[in-house]
Short mmCIF file of C-alpha atoms in Angstrom, two decimals:
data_model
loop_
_atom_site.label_atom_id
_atom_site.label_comp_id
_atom_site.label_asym_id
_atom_site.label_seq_id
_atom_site.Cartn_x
_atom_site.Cartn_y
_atom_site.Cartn_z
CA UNK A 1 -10.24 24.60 -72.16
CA UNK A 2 -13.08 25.54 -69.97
CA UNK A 3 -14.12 21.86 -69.26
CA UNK A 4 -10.24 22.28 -68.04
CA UNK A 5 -10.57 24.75 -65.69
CA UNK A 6 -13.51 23.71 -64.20
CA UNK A 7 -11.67 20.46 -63.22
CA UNK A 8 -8.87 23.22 -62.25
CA UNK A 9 -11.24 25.15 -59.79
CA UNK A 10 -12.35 21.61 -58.05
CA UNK A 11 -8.18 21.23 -56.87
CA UNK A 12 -8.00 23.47 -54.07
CA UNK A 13 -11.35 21.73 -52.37
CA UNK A 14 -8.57 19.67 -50.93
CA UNK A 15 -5.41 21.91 -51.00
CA UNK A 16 -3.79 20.78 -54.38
CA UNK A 17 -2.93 23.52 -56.88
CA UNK A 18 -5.34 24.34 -59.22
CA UNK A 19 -4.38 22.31 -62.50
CA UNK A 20 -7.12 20.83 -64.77
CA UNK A 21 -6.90 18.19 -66.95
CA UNK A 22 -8.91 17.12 -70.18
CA UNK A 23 -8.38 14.19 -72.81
CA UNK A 24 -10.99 14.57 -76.15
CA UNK A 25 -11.29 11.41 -78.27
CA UNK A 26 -11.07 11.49 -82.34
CA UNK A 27 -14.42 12.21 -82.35
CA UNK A 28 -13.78 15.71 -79.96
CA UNK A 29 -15.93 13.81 -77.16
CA UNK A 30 -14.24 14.15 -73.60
CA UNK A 31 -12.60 10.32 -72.71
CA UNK A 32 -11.61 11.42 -69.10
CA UNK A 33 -10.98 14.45 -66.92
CA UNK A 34 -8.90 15.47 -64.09
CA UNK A 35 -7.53 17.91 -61.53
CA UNK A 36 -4.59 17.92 -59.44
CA UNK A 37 -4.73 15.48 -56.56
CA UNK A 38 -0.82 15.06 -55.34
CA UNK A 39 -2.56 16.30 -51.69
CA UNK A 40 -5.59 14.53 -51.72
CA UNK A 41 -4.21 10.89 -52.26
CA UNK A 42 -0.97 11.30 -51.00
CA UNK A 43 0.57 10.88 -54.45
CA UNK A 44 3.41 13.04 -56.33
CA UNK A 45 2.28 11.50 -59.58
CA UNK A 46 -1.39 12.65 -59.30
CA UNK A 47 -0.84 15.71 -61.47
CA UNK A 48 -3.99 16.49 -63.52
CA UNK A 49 -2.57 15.38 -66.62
CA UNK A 50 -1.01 11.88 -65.65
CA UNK A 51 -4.52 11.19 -64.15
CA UNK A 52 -6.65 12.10 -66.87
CA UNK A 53 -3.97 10.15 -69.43
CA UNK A 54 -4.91 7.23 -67.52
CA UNK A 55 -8.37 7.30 -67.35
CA UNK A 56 -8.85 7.98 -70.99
CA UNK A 57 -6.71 5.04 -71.42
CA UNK A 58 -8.91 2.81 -69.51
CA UNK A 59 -11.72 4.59 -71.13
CA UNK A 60 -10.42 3.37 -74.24
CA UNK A 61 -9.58 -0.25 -72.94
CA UNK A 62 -13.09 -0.67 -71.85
CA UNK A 63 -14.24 0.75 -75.09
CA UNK A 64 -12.81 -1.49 -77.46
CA UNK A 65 -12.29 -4.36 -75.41
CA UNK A 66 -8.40 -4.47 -76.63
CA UNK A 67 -6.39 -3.30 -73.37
CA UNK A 68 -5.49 -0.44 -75.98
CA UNK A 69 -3.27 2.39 -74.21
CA UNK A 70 -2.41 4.34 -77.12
CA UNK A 71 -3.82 7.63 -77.23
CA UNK A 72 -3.23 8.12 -81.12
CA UNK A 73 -6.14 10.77 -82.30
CA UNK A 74 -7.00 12.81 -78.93
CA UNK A 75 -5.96 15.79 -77.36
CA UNK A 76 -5.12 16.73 -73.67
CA UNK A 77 -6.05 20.29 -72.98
CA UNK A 78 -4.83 21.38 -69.64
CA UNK A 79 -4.97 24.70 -68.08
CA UNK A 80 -0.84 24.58 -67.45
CA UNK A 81 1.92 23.93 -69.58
CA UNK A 82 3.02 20.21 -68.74
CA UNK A 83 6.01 19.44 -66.55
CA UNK A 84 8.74 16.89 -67.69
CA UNK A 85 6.58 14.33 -65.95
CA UNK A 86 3.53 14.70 -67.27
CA UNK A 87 5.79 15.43 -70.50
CA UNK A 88 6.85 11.93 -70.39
CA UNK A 89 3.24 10.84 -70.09
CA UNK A 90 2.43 12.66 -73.04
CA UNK A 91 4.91 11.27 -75.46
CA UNK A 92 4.21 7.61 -74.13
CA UNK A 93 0.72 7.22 -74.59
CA UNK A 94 0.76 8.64 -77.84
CA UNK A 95 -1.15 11.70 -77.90
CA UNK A 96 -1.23 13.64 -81.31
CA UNK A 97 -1.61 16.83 -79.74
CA UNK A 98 -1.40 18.57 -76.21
CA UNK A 99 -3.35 22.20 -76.02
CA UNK A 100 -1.90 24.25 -72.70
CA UNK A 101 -3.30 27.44 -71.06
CA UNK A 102 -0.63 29.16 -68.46
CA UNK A 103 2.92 28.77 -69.40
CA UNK A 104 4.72 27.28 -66.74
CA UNK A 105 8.43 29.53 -66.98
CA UNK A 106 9.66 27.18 -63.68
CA UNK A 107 9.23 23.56 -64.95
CA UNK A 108 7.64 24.22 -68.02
CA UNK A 109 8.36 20.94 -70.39
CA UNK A 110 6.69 22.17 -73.74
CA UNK A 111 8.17 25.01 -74.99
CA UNK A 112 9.30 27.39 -71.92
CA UNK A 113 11.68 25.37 -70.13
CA UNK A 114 12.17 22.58 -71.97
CA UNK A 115 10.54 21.05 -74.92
CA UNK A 116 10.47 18.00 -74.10
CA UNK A 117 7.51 16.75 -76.03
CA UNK A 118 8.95 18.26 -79.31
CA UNK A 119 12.07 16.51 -78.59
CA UNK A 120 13.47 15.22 -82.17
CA UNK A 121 15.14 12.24 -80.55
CA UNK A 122 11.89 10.91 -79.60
CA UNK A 123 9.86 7.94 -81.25
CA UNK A 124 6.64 10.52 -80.76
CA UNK A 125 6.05 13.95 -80.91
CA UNK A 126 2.84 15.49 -80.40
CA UNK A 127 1.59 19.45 -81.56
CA UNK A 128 1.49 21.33 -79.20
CA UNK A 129 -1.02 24.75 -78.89
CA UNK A 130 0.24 26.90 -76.49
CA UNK A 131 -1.66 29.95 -74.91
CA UNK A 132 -5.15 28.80 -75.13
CA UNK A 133 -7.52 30.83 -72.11
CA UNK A 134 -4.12 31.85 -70.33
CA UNK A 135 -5.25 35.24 -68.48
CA UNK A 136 -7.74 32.39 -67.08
CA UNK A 137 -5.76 29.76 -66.39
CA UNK A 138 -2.56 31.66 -64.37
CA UNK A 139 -5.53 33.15 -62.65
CA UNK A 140 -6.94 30.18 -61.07
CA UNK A 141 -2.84 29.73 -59.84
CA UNK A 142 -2.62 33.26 -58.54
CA UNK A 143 -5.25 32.99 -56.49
CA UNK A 144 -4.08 30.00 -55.01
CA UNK A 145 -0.41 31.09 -54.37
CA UNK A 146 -1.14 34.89 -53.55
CA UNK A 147 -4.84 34.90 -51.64
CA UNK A 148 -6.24 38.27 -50.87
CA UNK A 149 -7.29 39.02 -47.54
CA UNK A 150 -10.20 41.13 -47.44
#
């Protein structure tokens, strides 16, 4: 989690919210990293998560040599609870876990407002560890949303 929100501090360098991203191979080695960068590129889809999803699947690609997009065996730890988006993402690469800081009570998609990812109806479902760092994690947010003049 604090790879995570180190990724998380770098967002606001160009006015994105401060959301950090991590995907850890089988082996617990870090495949890819991300942070927020909707405002930087322009993007809506550029949500930490999404981002780092990809790269570790093109990690993984150039890895093996096999154009392999399945995630089966890693873990995304991000620093807030995934949105039905990045919800999506998750169940469709096939991660076998996600591991979430802040919970996110507004578009929350594992767990506070919807559950998306531990949707029964689903071909995947990943575990989910919720609460991981979150005094640090919803700080990194406050900050952003609520700055303190001094």
């Amino acid at each position: 989690m604090r790879l995570a929100l180190a990724e998380a501090e770098r967002a606001p360098l160009t006015g994105d919210v401060p959301v950090g991203a991590v995907v850890l191979g089988q082996d617990g080695a870090v495949l890819a990293r991300a942070c927020n960068e909707r405002e930087a590129t322009g993007d809506p889809t550029a949500h930490a998560e999404v981002l780092a999803v990809r790269r570790a699947a093109a990690a993984l690609a150039a890895a093996t040599g096999a154009g392999e997009w399945r995630l089966t065996g890693c873990t995304l730890v991000v620093t807030l609870e995934p949105c039905t988006m990045c919800a999506g993402a998750i169940v469709l690469s096939r991660l076998d876990r996600v591991v979430y800081g802040a919970p996110d009570p507004k578009a929350g998609a594992a767990g506070s407002l919807w559950d998306l990812v531990r949707d029964r109806r689903l071909n995947h479902r990943p575990e989910v560890i919720a609460g991981v760092l979150p005094t640090e994690s919803a700080a990194l947010l406050t900050r952003f949303f609520r700055p303190t003049d001094y």
